[in-house]
Tab-separated table of C-alpha atoms in Angstrom:
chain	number	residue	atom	x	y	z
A	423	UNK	CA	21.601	40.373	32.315
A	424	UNK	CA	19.468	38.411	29.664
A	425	UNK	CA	19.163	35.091	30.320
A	426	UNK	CA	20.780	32.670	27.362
A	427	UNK	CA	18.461	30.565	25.595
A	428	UNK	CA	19.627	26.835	26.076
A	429	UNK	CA	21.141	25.418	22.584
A	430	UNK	CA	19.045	23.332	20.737
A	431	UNK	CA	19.750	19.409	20.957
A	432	UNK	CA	20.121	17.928	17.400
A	433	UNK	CA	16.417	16.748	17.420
A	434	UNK	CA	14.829	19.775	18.142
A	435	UNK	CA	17.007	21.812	16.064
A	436	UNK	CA	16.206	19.394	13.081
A	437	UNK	CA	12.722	19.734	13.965
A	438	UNK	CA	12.480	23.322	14.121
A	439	UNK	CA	14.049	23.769	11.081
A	440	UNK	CA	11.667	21.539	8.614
A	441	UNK	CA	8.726	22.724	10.686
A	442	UNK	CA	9.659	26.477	8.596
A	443	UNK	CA	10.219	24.149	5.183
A	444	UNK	CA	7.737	21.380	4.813
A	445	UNK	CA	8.974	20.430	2.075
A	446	UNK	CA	7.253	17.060	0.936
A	447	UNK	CA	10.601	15.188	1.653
A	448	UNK	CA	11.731	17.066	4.400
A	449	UNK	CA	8.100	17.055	5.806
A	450	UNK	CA	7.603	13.899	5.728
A	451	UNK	CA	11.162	13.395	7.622
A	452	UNK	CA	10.326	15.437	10.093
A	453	UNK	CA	6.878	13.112	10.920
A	454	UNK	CA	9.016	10.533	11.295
A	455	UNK	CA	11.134	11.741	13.697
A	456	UNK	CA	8.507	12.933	16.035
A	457	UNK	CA	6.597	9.430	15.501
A	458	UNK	CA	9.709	8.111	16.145
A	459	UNK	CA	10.819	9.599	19.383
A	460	UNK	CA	6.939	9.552	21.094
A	461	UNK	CA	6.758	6.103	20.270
A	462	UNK	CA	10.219	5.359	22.364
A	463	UNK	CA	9.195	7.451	25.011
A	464	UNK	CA	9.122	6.251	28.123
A	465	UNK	CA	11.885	3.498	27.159
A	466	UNK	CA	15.225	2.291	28.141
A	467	UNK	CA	16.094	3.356	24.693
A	468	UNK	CA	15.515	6.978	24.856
A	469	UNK	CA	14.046	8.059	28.075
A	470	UNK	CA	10.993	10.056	28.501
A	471	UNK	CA	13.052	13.219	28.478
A	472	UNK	CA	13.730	12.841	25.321
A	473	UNK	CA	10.137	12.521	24.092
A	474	UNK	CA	9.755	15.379	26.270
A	475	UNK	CA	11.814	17.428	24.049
A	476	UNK	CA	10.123	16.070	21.060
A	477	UNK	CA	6.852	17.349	22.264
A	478	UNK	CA	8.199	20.778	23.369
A	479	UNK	CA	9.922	20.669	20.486
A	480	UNK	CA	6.580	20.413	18.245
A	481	UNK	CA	4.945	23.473	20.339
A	482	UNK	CA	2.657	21.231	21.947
A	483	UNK	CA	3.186	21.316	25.582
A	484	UNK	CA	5.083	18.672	27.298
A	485	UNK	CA	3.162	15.463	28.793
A	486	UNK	CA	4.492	11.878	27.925
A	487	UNK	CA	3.225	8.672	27.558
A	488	UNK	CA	3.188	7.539	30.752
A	489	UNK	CA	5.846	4.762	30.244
A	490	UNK	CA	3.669	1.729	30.202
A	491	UNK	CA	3.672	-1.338	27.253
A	492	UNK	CA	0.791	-0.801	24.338
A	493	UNK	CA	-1.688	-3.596	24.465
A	494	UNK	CA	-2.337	-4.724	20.787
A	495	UNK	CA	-4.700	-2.195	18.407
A	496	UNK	CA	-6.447	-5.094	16.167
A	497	UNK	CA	-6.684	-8.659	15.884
A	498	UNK	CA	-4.016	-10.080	13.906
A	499	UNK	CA	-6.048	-10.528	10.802
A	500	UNK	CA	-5.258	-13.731	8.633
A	501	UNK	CA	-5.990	-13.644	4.776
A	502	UNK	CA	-9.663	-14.498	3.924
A	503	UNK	CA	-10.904	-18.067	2.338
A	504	UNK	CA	-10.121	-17.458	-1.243
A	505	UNK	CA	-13.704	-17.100	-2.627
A	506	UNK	CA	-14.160	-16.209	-6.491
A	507	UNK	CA	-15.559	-12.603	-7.157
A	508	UNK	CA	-17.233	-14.123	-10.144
A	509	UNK	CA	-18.834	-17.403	-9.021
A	510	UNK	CA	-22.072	-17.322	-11.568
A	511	UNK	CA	-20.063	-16.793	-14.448
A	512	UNK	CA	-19.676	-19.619	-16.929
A	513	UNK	CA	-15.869	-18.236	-18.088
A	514	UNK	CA	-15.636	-16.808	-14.060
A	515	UNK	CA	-12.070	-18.836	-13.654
A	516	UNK	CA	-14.410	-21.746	-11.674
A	517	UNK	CA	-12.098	-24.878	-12.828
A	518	UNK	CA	-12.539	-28.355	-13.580
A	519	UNK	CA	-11.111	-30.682	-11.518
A	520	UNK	CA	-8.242	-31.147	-14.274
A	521	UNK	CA	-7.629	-26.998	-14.204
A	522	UNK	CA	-9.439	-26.187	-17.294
A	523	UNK	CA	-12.339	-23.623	-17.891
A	524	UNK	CA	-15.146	-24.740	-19.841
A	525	UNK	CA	-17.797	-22.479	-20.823
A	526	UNK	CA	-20.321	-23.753	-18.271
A	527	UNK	CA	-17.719	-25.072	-15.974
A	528	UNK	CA	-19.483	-28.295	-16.623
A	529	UNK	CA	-17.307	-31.426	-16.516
A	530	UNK	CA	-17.764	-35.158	-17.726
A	531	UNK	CA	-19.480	-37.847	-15.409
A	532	UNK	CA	-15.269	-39.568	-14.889
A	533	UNK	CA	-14.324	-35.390	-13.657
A	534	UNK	CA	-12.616	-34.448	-16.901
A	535	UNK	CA	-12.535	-31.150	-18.285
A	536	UNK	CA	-14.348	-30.570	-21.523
A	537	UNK	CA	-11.398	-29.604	-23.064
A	538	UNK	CA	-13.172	-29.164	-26.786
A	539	UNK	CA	-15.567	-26.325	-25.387
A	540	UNK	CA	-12.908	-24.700	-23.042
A	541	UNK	CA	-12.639	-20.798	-24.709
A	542	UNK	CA	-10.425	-19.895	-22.215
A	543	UNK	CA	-8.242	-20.860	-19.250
A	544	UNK	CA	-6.098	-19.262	-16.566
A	545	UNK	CA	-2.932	-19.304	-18.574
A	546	UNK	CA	-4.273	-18.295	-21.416
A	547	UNK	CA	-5.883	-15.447	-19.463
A	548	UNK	CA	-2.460	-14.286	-18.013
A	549	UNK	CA	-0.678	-14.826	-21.275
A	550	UNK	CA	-2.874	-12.112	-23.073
A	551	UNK	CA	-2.569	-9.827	-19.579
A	552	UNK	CA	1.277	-9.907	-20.237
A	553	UNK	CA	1.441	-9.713	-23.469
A	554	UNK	CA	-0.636	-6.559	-23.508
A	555	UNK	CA	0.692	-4.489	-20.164
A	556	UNK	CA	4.104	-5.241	-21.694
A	557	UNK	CA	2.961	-2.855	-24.672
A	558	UNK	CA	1.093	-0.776	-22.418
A	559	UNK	CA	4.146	0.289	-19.881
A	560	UNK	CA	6.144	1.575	-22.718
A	561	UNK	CA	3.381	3.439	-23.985
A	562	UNK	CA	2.079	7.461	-22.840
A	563	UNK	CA	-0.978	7.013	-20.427
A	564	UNK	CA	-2.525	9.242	-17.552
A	565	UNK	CA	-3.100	7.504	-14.129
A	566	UNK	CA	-5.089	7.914	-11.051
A	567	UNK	CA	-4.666	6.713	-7.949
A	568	UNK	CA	-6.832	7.342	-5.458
A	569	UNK	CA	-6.453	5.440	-1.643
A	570	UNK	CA	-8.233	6.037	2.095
A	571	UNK	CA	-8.472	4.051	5.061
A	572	UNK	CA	-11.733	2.087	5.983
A	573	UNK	CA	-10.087	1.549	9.524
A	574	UNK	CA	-8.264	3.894	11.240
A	575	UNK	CA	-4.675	3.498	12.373
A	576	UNK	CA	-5.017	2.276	16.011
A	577	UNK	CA	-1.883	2.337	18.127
A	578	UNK	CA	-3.155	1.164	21.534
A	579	UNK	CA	-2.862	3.525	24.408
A	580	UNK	CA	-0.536	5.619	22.056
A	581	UNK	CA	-3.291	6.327	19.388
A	582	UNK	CA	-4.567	9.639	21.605
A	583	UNK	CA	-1.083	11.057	22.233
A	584	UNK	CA	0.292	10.725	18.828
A	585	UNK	CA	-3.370	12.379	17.243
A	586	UNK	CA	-3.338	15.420	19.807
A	587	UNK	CA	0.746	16.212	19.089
A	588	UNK	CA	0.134	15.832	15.173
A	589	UNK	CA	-2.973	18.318	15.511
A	590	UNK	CA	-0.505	20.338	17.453
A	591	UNK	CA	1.643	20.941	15.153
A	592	UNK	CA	-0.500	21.019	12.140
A	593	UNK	CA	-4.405	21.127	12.907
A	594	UNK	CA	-5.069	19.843	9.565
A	595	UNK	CA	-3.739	16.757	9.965
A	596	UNK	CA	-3.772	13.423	12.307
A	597	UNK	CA	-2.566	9.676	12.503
A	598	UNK	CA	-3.845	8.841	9.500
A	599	UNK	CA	-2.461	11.486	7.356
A	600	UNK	CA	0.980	10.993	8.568
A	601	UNK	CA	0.919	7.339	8.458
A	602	UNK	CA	-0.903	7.714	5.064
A	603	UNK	CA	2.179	9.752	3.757
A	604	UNK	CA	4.545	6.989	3.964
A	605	UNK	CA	1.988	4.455	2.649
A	606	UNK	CA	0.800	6.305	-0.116
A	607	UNK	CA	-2.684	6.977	1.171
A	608	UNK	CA	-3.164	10.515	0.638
A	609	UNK	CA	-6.640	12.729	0.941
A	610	UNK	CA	-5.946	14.221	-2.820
A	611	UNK	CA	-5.651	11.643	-5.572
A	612	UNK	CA	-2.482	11.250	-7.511
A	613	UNK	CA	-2.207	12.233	-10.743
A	614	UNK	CA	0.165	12.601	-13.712
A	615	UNK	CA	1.222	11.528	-17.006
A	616	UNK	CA	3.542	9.131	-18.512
A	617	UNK	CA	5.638	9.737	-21.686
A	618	UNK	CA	6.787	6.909	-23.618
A	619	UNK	CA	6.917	4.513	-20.057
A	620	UNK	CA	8.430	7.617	-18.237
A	621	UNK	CA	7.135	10.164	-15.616
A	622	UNK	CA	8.410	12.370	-12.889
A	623	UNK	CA	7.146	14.020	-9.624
A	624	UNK	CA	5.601	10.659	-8.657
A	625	UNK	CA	6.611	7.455	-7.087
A	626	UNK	CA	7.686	5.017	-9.871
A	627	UNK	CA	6.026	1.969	-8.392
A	628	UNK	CA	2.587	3.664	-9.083
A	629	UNK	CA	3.316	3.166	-12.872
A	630	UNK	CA	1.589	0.174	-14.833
A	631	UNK	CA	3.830	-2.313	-15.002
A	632	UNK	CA	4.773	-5.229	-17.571
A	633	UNK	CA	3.354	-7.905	-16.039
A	634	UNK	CA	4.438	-11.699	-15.369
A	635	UNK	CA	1.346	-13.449	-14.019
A	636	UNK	CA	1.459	-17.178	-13.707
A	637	UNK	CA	-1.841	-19.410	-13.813
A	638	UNK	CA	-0.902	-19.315	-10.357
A	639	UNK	CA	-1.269	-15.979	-9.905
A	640	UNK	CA	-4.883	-16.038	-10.868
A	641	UNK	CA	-7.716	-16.791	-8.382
A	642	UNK	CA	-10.686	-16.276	-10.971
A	643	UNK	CA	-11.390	-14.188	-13.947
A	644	UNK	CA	-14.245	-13.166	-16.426
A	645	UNK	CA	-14.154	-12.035	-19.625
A	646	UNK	CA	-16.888	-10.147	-21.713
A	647	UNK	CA	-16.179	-9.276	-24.889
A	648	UNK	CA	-12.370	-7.430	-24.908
A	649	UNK	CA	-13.239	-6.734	-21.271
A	650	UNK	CA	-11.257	-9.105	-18.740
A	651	UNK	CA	-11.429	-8.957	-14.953
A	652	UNK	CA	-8.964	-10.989	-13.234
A	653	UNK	CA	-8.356	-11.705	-9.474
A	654	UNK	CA	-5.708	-12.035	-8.406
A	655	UNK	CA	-5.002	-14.397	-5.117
A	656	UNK	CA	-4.311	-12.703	-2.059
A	657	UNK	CA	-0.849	-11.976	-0.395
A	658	UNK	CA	-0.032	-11.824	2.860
A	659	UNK	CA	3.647	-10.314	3.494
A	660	UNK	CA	4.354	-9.507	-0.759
A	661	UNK	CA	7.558	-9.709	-1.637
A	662	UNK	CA	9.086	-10.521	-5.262
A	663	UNK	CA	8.061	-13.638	-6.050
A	664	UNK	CA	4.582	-13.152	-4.942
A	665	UNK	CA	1.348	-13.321	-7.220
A	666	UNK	CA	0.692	-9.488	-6.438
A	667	UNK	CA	4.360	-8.262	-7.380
A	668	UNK	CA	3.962	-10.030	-10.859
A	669	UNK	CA	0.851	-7.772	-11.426
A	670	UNK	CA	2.075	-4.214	-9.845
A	671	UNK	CA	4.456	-2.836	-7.305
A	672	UNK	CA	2.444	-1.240	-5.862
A	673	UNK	CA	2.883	-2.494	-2.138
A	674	UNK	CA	5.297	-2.133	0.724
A	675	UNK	CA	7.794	-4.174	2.796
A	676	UNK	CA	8.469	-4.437	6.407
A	677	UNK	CA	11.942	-3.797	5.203
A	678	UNK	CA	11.262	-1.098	3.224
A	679	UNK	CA	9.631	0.614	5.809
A	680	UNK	CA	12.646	-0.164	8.272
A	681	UNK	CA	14.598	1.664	5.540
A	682	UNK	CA	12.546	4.589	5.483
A	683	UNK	CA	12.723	5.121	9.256
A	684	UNK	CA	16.305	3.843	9.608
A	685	UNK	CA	16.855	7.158	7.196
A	686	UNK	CA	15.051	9.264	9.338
A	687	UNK	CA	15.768	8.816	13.006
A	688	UNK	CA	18.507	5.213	12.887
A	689	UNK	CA	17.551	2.183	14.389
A	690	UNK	CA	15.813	3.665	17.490
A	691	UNK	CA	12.577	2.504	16.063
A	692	UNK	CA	12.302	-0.265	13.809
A	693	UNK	CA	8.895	-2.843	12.565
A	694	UNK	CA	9.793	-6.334	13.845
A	695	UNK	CA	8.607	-8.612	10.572
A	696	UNK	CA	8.392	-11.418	12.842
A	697	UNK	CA	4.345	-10.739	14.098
A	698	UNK	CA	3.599	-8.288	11.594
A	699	UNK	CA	1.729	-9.239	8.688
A	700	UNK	CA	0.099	-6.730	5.786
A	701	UNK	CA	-2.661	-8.793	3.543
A	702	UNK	CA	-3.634	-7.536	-0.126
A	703	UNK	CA	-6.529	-8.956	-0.781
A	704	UNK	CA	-9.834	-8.663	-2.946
A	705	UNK	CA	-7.235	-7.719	-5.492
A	706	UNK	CA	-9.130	-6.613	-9.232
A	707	UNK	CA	-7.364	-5.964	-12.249
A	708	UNK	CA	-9.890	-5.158	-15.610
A	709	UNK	CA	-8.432	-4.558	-18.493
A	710	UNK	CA	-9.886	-3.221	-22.000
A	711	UNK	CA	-7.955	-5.124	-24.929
A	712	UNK	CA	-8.496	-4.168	-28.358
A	713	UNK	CA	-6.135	-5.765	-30.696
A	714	UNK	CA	-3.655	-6.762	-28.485
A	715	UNK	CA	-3.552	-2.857	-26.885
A	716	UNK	CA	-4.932	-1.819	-23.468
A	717	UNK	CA	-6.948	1.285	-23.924
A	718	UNK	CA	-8.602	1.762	-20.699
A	719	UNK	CA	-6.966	-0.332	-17.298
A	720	UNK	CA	-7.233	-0.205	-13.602
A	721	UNK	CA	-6.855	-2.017	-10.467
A	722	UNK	CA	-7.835	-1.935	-7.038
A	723	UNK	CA	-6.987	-3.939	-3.770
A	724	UNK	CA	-7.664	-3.868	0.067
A	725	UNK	CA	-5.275	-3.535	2.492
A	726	UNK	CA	-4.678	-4.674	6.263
A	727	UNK	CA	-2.292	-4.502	8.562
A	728	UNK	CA	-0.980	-5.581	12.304
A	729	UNK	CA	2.357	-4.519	12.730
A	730	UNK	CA	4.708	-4.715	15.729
A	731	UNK	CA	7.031	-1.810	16.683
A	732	UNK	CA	9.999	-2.079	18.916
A	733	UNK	CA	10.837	0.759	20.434
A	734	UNK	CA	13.073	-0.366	23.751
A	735	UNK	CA	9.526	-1.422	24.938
A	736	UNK	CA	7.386	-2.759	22.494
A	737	UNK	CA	3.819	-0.899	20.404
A	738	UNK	CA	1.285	-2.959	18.394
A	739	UNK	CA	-0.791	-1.394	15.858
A	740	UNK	CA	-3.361	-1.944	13.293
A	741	UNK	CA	-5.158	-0.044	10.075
A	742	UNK	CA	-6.929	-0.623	6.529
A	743	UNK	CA	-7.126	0.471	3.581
A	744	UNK	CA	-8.150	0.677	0.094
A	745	UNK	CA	-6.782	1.228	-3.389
A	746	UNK	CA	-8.087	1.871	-6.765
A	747	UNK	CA	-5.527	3.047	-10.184
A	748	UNK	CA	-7.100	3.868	-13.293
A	749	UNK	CA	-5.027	4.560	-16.350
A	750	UNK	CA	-6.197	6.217	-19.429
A	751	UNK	CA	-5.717	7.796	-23.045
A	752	UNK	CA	-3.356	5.477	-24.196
A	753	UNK	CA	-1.258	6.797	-26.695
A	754	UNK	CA	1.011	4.090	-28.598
């Protein structure tokens, strides 16, 4: 009598089936599930026979984490001393005691500004930014946007098992990748073309934006001709209201992220905000404006990241990265 093959538990059958579609959305899904379920293994949560399912699941034999509590992957990194990328240049946002620029960022014996020979200042600098992206983002443009770690995702003791069941599974990929996918950090650029301030087949938040900077906002800036640079200060936790969202939104949340694995897998796994902290920093927008329009524009930024995961027993991990958007052949 043939033996009967054992029904599938929801997991695996979920598993098995997007492993035959990888589609982009229900690949992606099906990462997080598996990231998911090794990360609680070993827990109170789930239990280790569960992640032993996950792993048989993926084809990749069936060894577990041995139940013990990730030690941290990084330092806890805190955002850098906020140092101008243009300190030698006379119009390089370096201030006056009273906040204005003066061509040779000289001031007057008492500290005041030299207000008569100030060409241009930081709110004058984000006025013109605004004025022009607001143009810009209704306009048709081609973007860029091109991302890859400079330190690789680091999960503690985890970091080995996760790598050798992702290579199971698919040999072409690892940590990185699959982390990558949800942040955006991809090994092929993306590309595509806007119409009017409209595009498909992309993530909208890649798209230039209007922008609201503040004086604020600005950390330094330099201008040469219709060329302007601006830094922008550095965020730690972005949300909103924060100097990078004026510019772009192009970042992430803890809660976002929450969201995204809530929709996968439910609250089994979740990023606990309190501990975790993502820093944008070195953050460079330049911008070509002729008459008012932006005809050539990009930005770039670095990113780092400690982040805390609860999973019944509790995972630490660490990575960075960089970013760099170029937009093009405006068309107005």
């Amino acid at each position: 009598m043939a033996k009967q093959k054992q029904p599938l538990s929801p997991e695996q059958a979920e598993i098995k089936a997007m492993k035959k579609e990888k589609s982009s959305n229900g690949w992606t899904k099906f990462w997080a599930i598996v990231l998911a379920l090794v990360l609680a293994a070993g827990t109170f949560v789930l239990g280790q026979s569960t992640a032993k399912k996950a792993v048989e699941a993926a084809g990749v034999g069936t060894s577990t984490p041995g139940g013990t509590t990730t030690t941290p992957g990084g330092t806890t990194t805190t955002p850098d001393d906020e140092v101008s990328m243009f300190p030698e240049d006379p119009q390089g946002g370096e201030t006056t005691p009273g906040g204005e620029t003066t061509p040779g960022g000289e001031t007057t014996p008492g500290g005041e500004a030299n207000a008569p020979e100030a060409k241009h200042t930081k709110e004058s600098v984000a006025k013109a930014l605004n004025e022009a992206t607001a143009k810009a983002a209704k306009a048709s443009y081609s973007f860029e946007r091109t991302a890859k770690f400079t330190r690789d995702i680091d999960v503690g003791g985890l970091t080995k098992i996760l790598d050798g069941i992702i290579k199971g599974v698919d040999k072409n990929s690892d940590l990185n990748s699959v982390v990558g996918g949800f942040l955006g950090i991809k090994k092929d650029p993306i590309k595509a073309d806007v119409k009017n301030g409209k595009g498909e087949g992309f993530d909208g938040k890649y798209m230039l934006k209007a922008t609201k900077l503040t004086a604020a906002d600005i950390q330094s800036f330099k201008i040469d001709g219709n060329k302007y640079q601006v830094q922008i200060v550095n965020c730690t936790n972005p949300d909103a209201n924060s100097a990078w969202a004026h510019a772009s939104d192009d970042y992430i949340t803890f809660a976002q992220v929450n969201e995204s694995i809530a929709g996968a897998v439910g609250n089994a796994v979740k990023v606990v905000p309190e501990g975790s902290t993502a820093t944008y920093k070195n953050i460079l927008i330049t911008a070509v404006i002729e008459n008012g329009n932006i005809t050539s524009y990009e930005y770039k930024y670095t990113f780092d990241a400690t982040i805390v995961i609860k999973a019944g027993l509790t995972a630490n991990g660490s990575g960075a990265a960089e970013m760099n958007s170029k937009f093009t052949n405006f068309k107005y």
